PDB file of N, CA and C in Angstrom:
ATOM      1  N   UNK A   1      89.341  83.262  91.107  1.00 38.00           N
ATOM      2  CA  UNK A   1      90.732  83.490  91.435  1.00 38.00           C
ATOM      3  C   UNK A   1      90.975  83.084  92.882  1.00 38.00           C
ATOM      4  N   UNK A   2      92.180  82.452  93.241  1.00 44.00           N
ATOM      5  CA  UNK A   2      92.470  81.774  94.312  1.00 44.00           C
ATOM      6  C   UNK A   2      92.886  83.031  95.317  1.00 44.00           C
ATOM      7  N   UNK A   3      92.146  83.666  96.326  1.00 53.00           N
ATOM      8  CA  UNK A   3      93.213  84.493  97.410  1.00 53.00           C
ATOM      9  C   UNK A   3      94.273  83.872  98.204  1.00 53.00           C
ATOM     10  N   UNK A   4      95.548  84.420  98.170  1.00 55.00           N
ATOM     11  CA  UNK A   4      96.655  84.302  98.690  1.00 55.00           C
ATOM     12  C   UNK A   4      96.601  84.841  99.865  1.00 55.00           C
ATOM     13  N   UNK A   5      97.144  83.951 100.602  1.00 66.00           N
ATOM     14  CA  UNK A   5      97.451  84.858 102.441  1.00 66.00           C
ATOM     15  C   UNK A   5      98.114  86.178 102.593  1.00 66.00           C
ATOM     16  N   UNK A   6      99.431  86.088 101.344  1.00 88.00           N
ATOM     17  CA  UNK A   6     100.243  86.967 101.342  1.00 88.00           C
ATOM     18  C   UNK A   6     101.030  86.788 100.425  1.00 88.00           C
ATOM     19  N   UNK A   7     100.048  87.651  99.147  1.00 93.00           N
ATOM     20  CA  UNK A   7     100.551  87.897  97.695  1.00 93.00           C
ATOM     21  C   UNK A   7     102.063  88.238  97.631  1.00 93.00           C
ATOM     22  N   UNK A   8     101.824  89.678  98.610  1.00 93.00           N
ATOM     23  CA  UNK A   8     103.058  90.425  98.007  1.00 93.00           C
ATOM     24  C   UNK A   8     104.318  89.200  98.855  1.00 93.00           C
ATOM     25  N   UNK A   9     104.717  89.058  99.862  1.00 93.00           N
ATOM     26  CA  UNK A   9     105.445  88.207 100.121  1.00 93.00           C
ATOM     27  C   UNK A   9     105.835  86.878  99.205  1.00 93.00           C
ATOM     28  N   UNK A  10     104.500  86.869  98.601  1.00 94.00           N
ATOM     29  CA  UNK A  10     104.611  85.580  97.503  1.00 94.00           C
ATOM     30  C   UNK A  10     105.529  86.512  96.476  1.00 94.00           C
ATOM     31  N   UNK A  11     104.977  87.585  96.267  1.00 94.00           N
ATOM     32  CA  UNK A  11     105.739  87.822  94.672  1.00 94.00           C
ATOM     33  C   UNK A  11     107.260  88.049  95.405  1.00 94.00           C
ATOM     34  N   UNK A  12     107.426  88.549  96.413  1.00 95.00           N
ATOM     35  CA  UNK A  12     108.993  88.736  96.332  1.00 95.00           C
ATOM     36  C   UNK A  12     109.522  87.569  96.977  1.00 95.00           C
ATOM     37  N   UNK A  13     109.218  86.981  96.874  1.00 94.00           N
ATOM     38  CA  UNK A  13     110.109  85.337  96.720  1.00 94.00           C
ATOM     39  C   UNK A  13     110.047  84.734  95.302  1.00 94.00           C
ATOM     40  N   UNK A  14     109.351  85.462  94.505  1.00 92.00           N
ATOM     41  CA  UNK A  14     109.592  84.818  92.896  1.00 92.00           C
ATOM     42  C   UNK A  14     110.283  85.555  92.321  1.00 92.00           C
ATOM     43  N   UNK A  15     110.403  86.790  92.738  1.00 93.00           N
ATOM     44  CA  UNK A  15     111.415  87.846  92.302  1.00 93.00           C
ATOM     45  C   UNK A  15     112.607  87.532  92.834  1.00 93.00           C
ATOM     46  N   UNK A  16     112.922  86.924  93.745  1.00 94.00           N
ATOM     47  CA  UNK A  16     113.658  86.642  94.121  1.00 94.00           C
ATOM     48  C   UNK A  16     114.666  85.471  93.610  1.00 94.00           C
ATOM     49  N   UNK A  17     113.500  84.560  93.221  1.00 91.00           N
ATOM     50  CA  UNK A  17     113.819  83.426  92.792  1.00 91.00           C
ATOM     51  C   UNK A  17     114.501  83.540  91.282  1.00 91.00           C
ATOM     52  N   UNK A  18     113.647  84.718  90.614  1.00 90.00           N
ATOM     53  CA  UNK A  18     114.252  84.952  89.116  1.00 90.00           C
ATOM     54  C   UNK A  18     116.063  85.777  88.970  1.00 90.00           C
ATOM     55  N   UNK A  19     115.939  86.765  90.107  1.00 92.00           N
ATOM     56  CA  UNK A  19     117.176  87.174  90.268  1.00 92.00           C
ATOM     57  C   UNK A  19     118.036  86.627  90.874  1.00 92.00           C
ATOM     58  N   UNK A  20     117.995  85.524  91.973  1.00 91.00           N
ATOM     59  CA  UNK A  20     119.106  84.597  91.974  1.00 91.00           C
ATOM     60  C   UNK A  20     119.601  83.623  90.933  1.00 91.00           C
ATOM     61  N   UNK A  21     118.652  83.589  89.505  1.00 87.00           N
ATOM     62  CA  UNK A  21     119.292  82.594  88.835  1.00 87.00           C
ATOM     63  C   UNK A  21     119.746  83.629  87.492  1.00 87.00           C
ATOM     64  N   UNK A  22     119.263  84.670  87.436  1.00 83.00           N
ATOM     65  CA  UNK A  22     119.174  85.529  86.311  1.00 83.00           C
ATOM     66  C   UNK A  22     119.028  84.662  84.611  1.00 83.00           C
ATOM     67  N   UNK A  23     118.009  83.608  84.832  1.00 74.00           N
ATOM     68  CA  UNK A  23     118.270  82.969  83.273  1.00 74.00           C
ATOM     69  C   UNK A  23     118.459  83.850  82.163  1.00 74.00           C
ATOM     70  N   UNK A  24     118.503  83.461  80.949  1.00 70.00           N
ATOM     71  CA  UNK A  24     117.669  84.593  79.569  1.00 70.00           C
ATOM     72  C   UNK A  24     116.736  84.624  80.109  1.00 70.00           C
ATOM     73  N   UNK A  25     115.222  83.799  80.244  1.00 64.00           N
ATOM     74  CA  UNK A  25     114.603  83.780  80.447  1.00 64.00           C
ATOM     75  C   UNK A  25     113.688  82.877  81.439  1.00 64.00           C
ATOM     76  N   UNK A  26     113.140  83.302  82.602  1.00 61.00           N
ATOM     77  CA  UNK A  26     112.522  83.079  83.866  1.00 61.00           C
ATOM     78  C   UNK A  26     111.056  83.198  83.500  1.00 61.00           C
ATOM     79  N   UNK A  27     110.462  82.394  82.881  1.00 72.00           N
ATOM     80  CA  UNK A  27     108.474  82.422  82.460  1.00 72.00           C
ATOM     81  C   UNK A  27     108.166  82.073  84.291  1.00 72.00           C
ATOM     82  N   UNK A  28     108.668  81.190  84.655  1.00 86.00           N
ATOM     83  CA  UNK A  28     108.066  80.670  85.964  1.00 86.00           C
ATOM     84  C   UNK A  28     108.016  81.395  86.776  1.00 86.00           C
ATOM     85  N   UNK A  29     108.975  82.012  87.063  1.00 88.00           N
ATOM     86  CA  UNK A  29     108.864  82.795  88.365  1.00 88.00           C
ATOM     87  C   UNK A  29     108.884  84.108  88.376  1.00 88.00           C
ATOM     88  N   UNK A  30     108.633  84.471  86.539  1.00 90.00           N
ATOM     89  CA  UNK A  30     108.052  85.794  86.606  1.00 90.00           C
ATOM     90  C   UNK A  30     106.844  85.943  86.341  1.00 90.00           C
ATOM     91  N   UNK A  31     105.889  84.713  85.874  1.00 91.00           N
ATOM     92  CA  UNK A  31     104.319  84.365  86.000  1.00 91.00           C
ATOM     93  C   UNK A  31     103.898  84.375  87.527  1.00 91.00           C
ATOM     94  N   UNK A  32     104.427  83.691  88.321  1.00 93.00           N
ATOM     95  CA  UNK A  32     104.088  83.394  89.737  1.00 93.00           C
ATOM     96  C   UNK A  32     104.299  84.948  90.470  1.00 93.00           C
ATOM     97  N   UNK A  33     105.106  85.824  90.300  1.00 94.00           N
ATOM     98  CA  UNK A  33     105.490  87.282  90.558  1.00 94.00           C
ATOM     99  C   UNK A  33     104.352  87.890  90.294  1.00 94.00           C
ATOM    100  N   UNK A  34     103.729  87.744  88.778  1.00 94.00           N
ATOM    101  CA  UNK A  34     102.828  88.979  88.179  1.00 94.00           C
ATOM    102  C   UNK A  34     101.593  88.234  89.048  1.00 94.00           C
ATOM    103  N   UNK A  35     101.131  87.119  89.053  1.00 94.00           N
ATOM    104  CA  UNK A  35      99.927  86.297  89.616  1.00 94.00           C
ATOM    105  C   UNK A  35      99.674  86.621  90.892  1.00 94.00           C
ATOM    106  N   UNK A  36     100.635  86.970  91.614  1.00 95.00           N
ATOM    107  CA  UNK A  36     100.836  87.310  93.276  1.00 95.00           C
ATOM    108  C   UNK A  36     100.918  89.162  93.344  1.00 95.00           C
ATOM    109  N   UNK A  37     101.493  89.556  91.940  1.00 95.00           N
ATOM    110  CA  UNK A  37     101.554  91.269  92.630  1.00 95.00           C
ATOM    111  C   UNK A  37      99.691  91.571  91.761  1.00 95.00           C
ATOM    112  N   UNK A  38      99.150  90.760  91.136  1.00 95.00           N
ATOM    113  CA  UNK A  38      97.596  90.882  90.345  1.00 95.00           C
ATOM    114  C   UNK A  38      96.889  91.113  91.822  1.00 95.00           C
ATOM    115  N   UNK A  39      97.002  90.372  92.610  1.00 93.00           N
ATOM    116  CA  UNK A  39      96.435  89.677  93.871  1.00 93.00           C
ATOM    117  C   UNK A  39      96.529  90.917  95.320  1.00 93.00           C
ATOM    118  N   UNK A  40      97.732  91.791  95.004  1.00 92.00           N
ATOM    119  CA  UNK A  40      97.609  92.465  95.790  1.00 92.00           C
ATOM    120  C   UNK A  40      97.434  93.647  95.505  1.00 92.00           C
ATOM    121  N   UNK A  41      97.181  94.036  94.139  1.00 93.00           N
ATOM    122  CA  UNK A  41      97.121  95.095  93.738  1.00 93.00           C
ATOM    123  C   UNK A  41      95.174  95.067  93.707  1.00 93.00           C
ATOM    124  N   UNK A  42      94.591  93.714  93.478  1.00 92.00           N
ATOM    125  CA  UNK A  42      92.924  93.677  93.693  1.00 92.00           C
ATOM    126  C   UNK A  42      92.718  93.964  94.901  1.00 92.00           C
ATOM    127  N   UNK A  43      93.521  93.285  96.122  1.00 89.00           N
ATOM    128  CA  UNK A  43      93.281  93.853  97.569  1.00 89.00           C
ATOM    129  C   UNK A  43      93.614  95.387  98.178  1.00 89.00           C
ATOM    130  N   UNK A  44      94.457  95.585  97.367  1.00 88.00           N
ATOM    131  CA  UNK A  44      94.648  97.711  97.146  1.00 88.00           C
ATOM    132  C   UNK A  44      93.015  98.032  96.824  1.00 88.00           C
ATOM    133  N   UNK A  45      92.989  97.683  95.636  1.00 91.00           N
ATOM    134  CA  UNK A  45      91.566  98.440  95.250  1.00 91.00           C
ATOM    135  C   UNK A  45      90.497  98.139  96.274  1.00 91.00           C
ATOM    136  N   UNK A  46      90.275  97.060  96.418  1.00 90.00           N
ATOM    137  CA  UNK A  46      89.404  96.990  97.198  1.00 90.00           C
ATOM    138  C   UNK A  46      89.503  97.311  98.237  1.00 90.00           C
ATOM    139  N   UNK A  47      90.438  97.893  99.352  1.00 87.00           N
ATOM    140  CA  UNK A  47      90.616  98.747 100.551  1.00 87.00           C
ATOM    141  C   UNK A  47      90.092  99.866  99.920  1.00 87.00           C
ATOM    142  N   UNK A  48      90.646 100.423  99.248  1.00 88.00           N
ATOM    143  CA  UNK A  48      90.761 102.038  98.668  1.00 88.00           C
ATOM    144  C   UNK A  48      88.841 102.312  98.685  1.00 88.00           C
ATOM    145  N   UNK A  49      88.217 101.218  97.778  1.00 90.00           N
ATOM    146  CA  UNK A  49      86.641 101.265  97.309  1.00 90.00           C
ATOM    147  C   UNK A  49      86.156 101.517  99.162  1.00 90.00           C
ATOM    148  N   UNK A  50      86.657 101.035 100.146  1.00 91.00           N
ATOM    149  CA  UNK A  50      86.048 100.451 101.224  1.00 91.00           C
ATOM    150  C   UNK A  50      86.521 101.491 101.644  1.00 91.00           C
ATOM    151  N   UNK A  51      86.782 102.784 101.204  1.00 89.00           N
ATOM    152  CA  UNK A  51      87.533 104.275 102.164  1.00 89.00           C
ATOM    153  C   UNK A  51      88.600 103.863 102.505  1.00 89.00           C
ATOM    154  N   UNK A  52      89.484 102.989 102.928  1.00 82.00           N
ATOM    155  CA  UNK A  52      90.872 102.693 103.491  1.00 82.00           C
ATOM    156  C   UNK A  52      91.763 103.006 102.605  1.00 82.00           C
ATOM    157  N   UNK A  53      92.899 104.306 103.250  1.00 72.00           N
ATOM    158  CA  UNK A  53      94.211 104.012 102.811  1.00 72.00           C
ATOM    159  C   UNK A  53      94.858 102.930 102.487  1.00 72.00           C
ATOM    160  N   UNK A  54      95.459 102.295 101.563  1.00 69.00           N
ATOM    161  CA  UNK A  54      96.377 101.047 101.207  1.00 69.00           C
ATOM    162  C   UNK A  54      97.412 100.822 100.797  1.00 69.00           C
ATOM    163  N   UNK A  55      98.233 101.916 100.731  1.00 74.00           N
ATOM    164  CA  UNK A  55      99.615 101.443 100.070  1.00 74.00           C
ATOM    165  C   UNK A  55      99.305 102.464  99.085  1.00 74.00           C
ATOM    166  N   UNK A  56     100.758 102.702  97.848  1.00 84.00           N
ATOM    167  CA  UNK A  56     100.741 103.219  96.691  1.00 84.00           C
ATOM    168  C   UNK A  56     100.501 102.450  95.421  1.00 84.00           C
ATOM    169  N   UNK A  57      99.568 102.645  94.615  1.00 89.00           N
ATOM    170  CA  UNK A  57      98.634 102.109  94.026  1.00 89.00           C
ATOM    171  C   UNK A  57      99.600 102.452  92.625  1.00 89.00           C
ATOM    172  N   UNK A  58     100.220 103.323  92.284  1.00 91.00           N
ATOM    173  CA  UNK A  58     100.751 103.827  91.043  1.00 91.00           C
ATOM    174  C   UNK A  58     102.604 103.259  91.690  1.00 91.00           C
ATOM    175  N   UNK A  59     102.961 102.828  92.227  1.00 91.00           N
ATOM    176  CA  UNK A  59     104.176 102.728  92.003  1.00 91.00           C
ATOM    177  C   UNK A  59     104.098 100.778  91.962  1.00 91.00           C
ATOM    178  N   UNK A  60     102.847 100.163  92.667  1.00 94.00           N
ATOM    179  CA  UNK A  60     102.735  98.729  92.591  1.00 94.00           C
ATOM    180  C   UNK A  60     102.248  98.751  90.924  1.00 94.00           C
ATOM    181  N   UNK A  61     101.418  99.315  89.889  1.00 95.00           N
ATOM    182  CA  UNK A  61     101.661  99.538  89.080  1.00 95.00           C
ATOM    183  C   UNK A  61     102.854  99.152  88.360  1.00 95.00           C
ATOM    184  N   UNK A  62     103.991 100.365  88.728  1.00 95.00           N
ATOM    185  CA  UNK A  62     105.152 100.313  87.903  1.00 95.00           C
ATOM    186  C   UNK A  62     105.813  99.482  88.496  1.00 95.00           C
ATOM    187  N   UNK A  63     105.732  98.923  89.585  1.00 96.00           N
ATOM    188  CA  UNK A  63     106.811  97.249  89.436  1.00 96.00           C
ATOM    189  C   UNK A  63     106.152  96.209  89.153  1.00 96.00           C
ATOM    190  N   UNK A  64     104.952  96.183  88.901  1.00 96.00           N
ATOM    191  CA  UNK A  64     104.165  94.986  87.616  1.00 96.00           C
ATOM    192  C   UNK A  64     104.336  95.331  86.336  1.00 96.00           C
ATOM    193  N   UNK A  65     104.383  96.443  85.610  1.00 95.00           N
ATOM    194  CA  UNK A  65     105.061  97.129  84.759  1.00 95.00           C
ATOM    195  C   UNK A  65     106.557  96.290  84.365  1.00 95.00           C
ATOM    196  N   UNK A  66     107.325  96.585  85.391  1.00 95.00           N
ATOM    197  CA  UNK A  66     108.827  95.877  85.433  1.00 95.00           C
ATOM    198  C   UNK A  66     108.365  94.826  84.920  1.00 95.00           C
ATOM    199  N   UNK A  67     108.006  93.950  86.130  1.00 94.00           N
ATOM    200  CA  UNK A  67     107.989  92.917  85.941  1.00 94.00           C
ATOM    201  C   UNK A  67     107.465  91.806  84.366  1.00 94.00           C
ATOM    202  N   UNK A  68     106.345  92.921  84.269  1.00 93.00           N
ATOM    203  CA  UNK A  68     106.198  91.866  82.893  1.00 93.00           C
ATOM    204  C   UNK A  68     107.217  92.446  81.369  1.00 93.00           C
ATOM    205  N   UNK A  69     107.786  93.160  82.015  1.00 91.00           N
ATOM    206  CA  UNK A  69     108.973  93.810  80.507  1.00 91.00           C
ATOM    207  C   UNK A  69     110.080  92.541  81.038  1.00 91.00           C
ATOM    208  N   UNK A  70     110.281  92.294  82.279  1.00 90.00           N
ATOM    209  CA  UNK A  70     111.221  90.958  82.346  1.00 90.00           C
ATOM    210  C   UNK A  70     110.668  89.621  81.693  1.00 90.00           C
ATOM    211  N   UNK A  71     109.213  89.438  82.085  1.00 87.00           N
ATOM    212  CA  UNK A  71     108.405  88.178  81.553  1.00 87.00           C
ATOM    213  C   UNK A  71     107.987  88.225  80.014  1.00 87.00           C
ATOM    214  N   UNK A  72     108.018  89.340  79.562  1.00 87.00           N
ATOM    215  CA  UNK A  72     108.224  89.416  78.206  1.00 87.00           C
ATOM    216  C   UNK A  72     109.253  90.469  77.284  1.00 87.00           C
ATOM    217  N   UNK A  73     110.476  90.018  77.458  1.00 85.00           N
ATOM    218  CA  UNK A  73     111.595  91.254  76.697  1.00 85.00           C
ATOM    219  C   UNK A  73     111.904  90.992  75.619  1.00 85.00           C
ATOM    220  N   UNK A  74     111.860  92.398  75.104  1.00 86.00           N
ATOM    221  CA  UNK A  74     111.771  92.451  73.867  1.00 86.00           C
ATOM    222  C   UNK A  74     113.866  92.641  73.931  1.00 86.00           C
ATOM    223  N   UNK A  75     114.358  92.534  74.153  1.00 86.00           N
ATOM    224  CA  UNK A  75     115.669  92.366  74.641  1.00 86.00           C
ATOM    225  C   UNK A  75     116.236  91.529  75.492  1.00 86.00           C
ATOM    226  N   UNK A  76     117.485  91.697  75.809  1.00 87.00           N
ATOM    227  CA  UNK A  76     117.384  92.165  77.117  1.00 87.00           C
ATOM    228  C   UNK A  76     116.570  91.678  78.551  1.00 87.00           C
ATOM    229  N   UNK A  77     116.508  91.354  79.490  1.00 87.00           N
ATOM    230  CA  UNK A  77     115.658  91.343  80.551  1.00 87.00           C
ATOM    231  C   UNK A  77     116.451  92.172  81.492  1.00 87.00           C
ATOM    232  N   UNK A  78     115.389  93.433  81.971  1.00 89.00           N
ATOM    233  CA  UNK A  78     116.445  94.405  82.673  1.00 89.00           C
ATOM    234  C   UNK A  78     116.270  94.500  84.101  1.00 89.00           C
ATOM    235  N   UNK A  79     117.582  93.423  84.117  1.00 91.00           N
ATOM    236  CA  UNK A  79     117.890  93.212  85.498  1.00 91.00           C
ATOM    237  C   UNK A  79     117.714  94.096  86.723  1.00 91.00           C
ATOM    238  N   UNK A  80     118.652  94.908  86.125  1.00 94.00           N
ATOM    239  CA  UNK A  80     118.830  96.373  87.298  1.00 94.00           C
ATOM    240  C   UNK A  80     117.426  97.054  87.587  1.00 94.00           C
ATOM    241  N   UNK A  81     116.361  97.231  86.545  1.00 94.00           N
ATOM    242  CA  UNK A  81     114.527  97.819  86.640  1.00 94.00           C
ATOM    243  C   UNK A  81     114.688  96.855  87.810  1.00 94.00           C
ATOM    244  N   UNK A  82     114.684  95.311  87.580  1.00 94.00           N
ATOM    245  CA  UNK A  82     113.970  94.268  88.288  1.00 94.00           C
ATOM    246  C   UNK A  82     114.360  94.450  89.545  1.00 94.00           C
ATOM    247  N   UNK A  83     115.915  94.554  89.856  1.00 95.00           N
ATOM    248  CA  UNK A  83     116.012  94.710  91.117  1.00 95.00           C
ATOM    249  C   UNK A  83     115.766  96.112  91.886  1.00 95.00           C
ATOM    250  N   UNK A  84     115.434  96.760  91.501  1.00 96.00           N
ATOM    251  CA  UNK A  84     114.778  98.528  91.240  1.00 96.00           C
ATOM    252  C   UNK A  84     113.408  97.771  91.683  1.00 96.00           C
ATOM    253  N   UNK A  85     112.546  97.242  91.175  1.00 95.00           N
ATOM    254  CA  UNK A  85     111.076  97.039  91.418  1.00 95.00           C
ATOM    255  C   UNK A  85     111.345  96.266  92.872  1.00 95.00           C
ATOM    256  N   UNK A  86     112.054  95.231  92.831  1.00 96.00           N
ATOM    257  CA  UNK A  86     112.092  94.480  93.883  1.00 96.00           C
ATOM    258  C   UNK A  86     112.394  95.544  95.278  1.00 96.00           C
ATOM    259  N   UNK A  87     112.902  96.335  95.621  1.00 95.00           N
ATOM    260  CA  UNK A  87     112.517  97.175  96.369  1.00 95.00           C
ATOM    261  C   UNK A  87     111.708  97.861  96.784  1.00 95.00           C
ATOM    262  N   UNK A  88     111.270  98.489  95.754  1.00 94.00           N
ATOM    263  CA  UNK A  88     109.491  99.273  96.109  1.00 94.00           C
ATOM    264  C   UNK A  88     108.780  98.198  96.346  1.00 94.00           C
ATOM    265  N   UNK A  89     108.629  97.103  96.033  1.00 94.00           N
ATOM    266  CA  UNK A  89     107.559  96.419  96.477  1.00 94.00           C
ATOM    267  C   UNK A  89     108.400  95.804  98.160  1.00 94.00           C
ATOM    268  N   UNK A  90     109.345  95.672  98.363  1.00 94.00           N
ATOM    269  CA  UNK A  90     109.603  95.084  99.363  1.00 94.00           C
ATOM    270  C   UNK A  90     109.216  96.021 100.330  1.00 94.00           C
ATOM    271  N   UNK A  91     109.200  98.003 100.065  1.00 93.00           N
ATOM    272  CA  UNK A  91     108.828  98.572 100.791  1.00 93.00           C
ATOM    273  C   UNK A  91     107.130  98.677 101.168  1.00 93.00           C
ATOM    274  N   UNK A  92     106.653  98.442  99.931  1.00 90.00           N
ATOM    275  CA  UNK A  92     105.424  98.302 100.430  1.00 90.00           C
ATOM    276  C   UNK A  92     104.792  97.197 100.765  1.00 90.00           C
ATOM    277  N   UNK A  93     105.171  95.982 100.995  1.00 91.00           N
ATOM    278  CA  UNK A  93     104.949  94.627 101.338  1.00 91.00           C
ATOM    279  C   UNK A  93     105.104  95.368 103.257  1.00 91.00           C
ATOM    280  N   UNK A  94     106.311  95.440 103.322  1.00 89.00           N
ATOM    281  CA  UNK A  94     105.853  95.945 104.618  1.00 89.00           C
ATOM    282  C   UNK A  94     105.307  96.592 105.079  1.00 89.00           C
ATOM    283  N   UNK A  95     104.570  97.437 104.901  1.00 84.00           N
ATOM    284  CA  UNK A  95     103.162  98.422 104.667  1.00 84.00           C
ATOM    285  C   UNK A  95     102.099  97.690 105.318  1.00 84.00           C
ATOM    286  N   UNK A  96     101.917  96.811 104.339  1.00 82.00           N
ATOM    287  CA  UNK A  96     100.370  96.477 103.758  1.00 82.00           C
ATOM    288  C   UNK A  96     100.467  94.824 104.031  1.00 82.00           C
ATOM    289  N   UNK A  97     101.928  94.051 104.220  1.00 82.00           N
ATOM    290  CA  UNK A  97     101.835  92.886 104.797  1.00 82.00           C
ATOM    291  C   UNK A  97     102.616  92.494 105.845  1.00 82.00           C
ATOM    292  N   UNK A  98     102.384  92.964 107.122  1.00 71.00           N
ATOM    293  CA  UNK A  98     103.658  93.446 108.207  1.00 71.00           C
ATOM    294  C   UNK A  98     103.301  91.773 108.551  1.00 71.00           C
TER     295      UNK A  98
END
């Protein structure tokens, strides 16, 4: 797996990218989102294994959660979750990627 300089910054520019266009459906830039929040959620764990505090581990969870109910809806793609996730992670991007 390729490390990113700065996953989470990566994913919220694809989140970004999906909610400025709101298609039916966004595969691209909600693959590139989940690929980039995978990436920082392995660098969570691995602080955490190494004794280091890292961020919240259960709420980056639930906006990869979001995110792949947008990359795969069974409806619907729910916008409002998405832009709901896109916050918690923007809060913890600054955390953990100042």
């Amino acid at each position: 797996m390729t490390t990113l300089p700065h996953p989470g910054h990566a994913a919220l520019a694809a989140l970004d990218a999906a909610l400025a266009r709101q298609p039916r459906q966004d595969g691209a830039a909600l693959e590139r989102a989940t690929t980039c929040l995978s990436a920082v959620r392995d660098g969570m764990i691995a602080e955490m294994r190494a004794g280091r505090a890292y961020g919240d581990l259960t709420k980056l969870n639930a906006v990869i959660s979001v995110v792949l109910a947008g990359r795969f809806p069974l409806g619907e793609i729910p916008w409002d979750e998405l832009r709901r996730a896109r916050g918690w992670l923007a809060d913890l991007v600054e955390r953990v990627e100042p």
